[in-house]
Coordinates of N, CA and C in Angstrom, one line a residue:
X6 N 9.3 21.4 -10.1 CA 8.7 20.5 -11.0 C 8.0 21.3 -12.1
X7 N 7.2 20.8 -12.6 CA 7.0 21.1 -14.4 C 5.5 20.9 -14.2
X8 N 4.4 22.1 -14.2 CA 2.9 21.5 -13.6 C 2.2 22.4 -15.0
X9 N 1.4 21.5 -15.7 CA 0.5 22.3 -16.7 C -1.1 23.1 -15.9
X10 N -0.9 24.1 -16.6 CA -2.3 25.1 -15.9 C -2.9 25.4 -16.7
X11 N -4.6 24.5 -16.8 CA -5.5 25.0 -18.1 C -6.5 26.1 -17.2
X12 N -6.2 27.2 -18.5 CA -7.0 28.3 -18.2 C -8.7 28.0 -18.6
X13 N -9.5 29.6 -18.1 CA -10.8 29.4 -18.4 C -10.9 29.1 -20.5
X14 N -10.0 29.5 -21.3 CA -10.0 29.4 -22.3 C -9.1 28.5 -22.8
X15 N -8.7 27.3 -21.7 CA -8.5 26.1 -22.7 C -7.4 26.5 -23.0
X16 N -6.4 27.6 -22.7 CA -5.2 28.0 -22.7 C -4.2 26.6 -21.7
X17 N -3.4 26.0 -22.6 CA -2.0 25.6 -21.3 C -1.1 26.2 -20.8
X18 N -0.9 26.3 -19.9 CA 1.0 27.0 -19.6 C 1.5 25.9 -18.7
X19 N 2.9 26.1 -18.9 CA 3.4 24.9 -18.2 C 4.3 26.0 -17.1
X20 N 4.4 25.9 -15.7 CA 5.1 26.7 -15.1 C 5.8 25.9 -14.1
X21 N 6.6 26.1 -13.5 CA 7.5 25.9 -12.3 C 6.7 26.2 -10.8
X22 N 6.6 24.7 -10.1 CA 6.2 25.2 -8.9 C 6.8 24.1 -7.8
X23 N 6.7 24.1 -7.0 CA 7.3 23.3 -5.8 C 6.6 21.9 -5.6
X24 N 7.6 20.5 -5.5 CA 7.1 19.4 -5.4 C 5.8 19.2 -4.6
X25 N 4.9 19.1 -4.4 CA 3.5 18.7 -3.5 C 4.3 17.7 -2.0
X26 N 3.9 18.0 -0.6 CA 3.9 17.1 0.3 C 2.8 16.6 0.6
X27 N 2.4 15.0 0.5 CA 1.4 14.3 0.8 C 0.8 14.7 2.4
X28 N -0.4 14.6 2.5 CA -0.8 14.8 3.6 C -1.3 13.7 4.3
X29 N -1.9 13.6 5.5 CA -1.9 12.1 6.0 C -3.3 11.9 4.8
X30 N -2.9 10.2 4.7 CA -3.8 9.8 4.1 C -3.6 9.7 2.3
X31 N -2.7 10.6 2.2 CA -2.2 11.1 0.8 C -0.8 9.9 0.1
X32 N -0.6 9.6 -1.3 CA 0.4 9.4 -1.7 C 0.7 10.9 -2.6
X33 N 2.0 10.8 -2.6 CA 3.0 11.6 -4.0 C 3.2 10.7 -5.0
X34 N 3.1 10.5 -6.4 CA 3.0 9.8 -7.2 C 3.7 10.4 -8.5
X35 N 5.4 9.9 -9.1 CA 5.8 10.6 -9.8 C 5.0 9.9 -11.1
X36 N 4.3 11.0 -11.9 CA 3.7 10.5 -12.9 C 4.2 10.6 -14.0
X37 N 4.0 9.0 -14.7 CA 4.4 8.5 -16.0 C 3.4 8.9 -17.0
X38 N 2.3 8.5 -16.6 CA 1.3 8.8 -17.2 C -0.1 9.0 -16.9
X39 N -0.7 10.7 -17.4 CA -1.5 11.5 -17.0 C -2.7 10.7 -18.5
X40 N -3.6 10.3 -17.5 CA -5.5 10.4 -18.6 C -6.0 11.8 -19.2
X41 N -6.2 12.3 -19.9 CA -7.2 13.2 -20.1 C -9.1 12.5 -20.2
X42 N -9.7 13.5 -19.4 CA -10.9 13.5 -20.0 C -11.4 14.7 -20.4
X43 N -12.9 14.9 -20.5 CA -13.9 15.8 -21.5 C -14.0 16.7 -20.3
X44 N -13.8 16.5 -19.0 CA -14.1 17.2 -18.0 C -13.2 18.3 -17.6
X45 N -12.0 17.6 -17.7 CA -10.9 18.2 -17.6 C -10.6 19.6 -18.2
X46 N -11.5 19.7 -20.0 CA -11.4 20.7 -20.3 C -12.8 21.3 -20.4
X47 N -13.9 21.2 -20.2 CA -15.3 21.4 -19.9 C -15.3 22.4 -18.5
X48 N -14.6 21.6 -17.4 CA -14.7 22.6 -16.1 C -14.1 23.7 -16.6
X49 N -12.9 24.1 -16.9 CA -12.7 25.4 -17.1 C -13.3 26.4 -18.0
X50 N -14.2 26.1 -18.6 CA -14.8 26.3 -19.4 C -16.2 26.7 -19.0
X51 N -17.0 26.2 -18.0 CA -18.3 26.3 -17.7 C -18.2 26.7 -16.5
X52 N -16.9 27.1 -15.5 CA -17.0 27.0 -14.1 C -16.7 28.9 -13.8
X53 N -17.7 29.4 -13.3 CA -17.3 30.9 -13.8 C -16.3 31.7 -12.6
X54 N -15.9 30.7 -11.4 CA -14.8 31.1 -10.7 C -13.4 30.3 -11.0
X55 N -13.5 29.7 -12.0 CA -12.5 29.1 -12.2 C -10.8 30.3 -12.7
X56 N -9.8 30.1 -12.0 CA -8.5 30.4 -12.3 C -7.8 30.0 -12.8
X57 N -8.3 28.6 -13.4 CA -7.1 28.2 -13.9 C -5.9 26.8 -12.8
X58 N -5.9 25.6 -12.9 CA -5.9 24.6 -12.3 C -4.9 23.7 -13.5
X59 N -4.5 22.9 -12.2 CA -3.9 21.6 -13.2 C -5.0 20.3 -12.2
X60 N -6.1 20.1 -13.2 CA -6.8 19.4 -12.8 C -6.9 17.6 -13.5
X61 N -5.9 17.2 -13.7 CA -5.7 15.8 -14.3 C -6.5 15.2 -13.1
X62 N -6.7 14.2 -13.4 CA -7.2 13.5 -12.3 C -7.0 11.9 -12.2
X63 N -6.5 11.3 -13.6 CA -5.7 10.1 -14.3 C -4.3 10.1 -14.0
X64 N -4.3 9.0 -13.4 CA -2.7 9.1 -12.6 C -2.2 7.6 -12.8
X65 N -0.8 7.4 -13.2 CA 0.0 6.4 -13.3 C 1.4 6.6 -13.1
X66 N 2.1 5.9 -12.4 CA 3.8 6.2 -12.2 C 3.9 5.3 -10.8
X67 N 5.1 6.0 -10.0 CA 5.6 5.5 -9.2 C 5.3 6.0 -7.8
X68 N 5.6 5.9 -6.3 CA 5.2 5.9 -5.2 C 6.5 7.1 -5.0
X69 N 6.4 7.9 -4.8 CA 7.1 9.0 -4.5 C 7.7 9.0 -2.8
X70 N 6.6 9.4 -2.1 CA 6.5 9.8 -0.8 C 4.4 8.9 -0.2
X71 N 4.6 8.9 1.1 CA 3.6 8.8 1.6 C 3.2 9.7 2.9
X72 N 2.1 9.6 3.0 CA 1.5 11.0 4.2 C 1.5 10.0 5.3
X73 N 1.4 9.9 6.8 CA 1.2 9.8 7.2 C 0.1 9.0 7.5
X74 N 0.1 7.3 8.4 CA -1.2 7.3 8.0 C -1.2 6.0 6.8
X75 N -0.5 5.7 5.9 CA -0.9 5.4 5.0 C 0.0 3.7 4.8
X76 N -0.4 2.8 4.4 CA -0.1 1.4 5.0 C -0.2 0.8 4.3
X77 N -0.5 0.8 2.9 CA -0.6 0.0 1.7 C 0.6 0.2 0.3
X78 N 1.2 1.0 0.6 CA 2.2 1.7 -0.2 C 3.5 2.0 0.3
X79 N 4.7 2.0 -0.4 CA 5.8 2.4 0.0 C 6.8 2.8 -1.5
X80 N 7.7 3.6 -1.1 CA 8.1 4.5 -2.0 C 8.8 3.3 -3.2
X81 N 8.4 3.9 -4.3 CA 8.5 3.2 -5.8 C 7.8 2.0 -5.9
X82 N 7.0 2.0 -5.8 CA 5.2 0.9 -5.9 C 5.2 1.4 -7.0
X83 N 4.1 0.7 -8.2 CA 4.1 1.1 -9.5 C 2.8 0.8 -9.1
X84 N 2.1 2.6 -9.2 CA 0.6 2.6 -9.3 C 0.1 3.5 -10.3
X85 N -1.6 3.1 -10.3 CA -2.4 4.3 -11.0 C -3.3 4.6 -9.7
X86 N -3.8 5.6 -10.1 CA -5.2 6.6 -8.8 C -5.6 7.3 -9.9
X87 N -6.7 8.0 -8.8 CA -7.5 8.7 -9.4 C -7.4 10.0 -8.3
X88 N -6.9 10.9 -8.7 CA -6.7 12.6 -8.4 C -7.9 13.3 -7.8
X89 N -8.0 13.7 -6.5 CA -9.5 13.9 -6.2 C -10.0 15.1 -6.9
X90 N -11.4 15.2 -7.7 CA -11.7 16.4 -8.7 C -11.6 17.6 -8.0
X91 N -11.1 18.9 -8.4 CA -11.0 20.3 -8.6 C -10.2 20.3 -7.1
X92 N -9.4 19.3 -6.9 CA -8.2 20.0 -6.3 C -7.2 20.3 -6.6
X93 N -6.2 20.7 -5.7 CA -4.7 21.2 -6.5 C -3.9 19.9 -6.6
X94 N -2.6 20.0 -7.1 CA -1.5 18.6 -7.2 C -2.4 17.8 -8.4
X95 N -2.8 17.9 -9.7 CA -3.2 16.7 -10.4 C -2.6 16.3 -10.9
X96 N -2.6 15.2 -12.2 CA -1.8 15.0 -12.9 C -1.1 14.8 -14.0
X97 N -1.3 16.5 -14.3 CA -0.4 16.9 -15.3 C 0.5 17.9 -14.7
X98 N 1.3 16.7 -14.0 CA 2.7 17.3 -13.5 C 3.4 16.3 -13.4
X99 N 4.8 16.7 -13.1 CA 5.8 15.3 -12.7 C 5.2 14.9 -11.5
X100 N 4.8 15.2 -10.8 CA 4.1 14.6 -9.4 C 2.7 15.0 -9.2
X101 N 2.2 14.1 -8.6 CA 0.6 14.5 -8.7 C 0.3 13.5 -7.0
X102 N -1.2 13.9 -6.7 CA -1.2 14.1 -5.2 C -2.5 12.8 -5.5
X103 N -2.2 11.8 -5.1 CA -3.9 11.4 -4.7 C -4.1 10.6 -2.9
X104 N -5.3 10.3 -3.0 CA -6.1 9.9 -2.1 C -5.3 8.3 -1.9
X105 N -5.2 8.0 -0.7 CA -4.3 6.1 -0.4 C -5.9 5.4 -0.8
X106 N -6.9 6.0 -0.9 CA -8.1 4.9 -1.1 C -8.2 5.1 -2.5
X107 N -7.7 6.0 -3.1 CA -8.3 6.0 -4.5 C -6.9 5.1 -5.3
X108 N -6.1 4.6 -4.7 CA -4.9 4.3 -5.5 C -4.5 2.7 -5.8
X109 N -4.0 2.1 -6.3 CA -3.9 0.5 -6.5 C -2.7 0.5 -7.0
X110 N -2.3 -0.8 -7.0 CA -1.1 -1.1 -7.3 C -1.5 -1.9 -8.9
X111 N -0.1 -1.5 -9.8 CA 0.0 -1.8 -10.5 C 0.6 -3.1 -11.3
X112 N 0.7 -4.3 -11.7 CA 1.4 -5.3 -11.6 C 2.8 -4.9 -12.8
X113 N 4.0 -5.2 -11.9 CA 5.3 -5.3 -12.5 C 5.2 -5.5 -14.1
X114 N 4.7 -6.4 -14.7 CA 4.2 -6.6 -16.0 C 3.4 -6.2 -16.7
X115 N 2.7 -5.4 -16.4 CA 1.9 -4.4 -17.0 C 2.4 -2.8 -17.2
X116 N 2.2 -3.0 -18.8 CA 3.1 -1.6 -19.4 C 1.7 -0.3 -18.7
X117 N 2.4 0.7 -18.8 CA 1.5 2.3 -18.7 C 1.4 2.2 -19.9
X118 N 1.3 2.0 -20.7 CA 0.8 2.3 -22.0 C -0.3 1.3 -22.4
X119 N -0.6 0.0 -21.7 CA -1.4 -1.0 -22.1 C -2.6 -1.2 -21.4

């Protein structure tokens, strides 16, 4: 898949790396659509061990995969979550990793864009 990595200088790269497996408790979530916020490019910036991260944390798309564990979701649910902060898998990637508590379902009629 296709994962963006912002450096300490606010640098992007987009590189190639292997789909994320949910862990228990976890969805995979192919993402339609990634949030930016002010943090997103502030941590790398103020965090003095930072390497460089795909830290999205605004998540919208579809149900990929589920971890183990997890009972409210099944694969192609149309959700958004929220990416847990300064971990790996966020989302600015085709797939992004969140939390089954941090995630909701999205109603059939409601655009990602609205």
């Amino acid at each position: 898949m296709k994962e963006a990595i912002v450096s300490k200088e606010t640098n992007v790269t987009i590189r190639d790396t292997e789909i994320p497996v949910p862990k228990p408790g976890q969805v995979l979530i192919q993402v339609v659509v990634s949030g930016t916020n002010p943090k997103d490019w502030k941590v790398p910036q103020f965090s003095p061990e930072w390497d460089g991260s795909n830290q999205g944390d605004d998540i919208a798309g579809y149900i990929e995969a589920i971890g183990d564990g997890v009972v409210n979701f099944r694969k192609g649910d149309k959700v958004a979550a929220f990416h847990q902060m300064l971990t790996l898998n966020g989302s600015f990637a085709e797939y992004a990793i969140a939390e089954e508590y941090t995630t909701f379902h999205v109603p059939e009629k409601t655009s990602f864009e609205g």
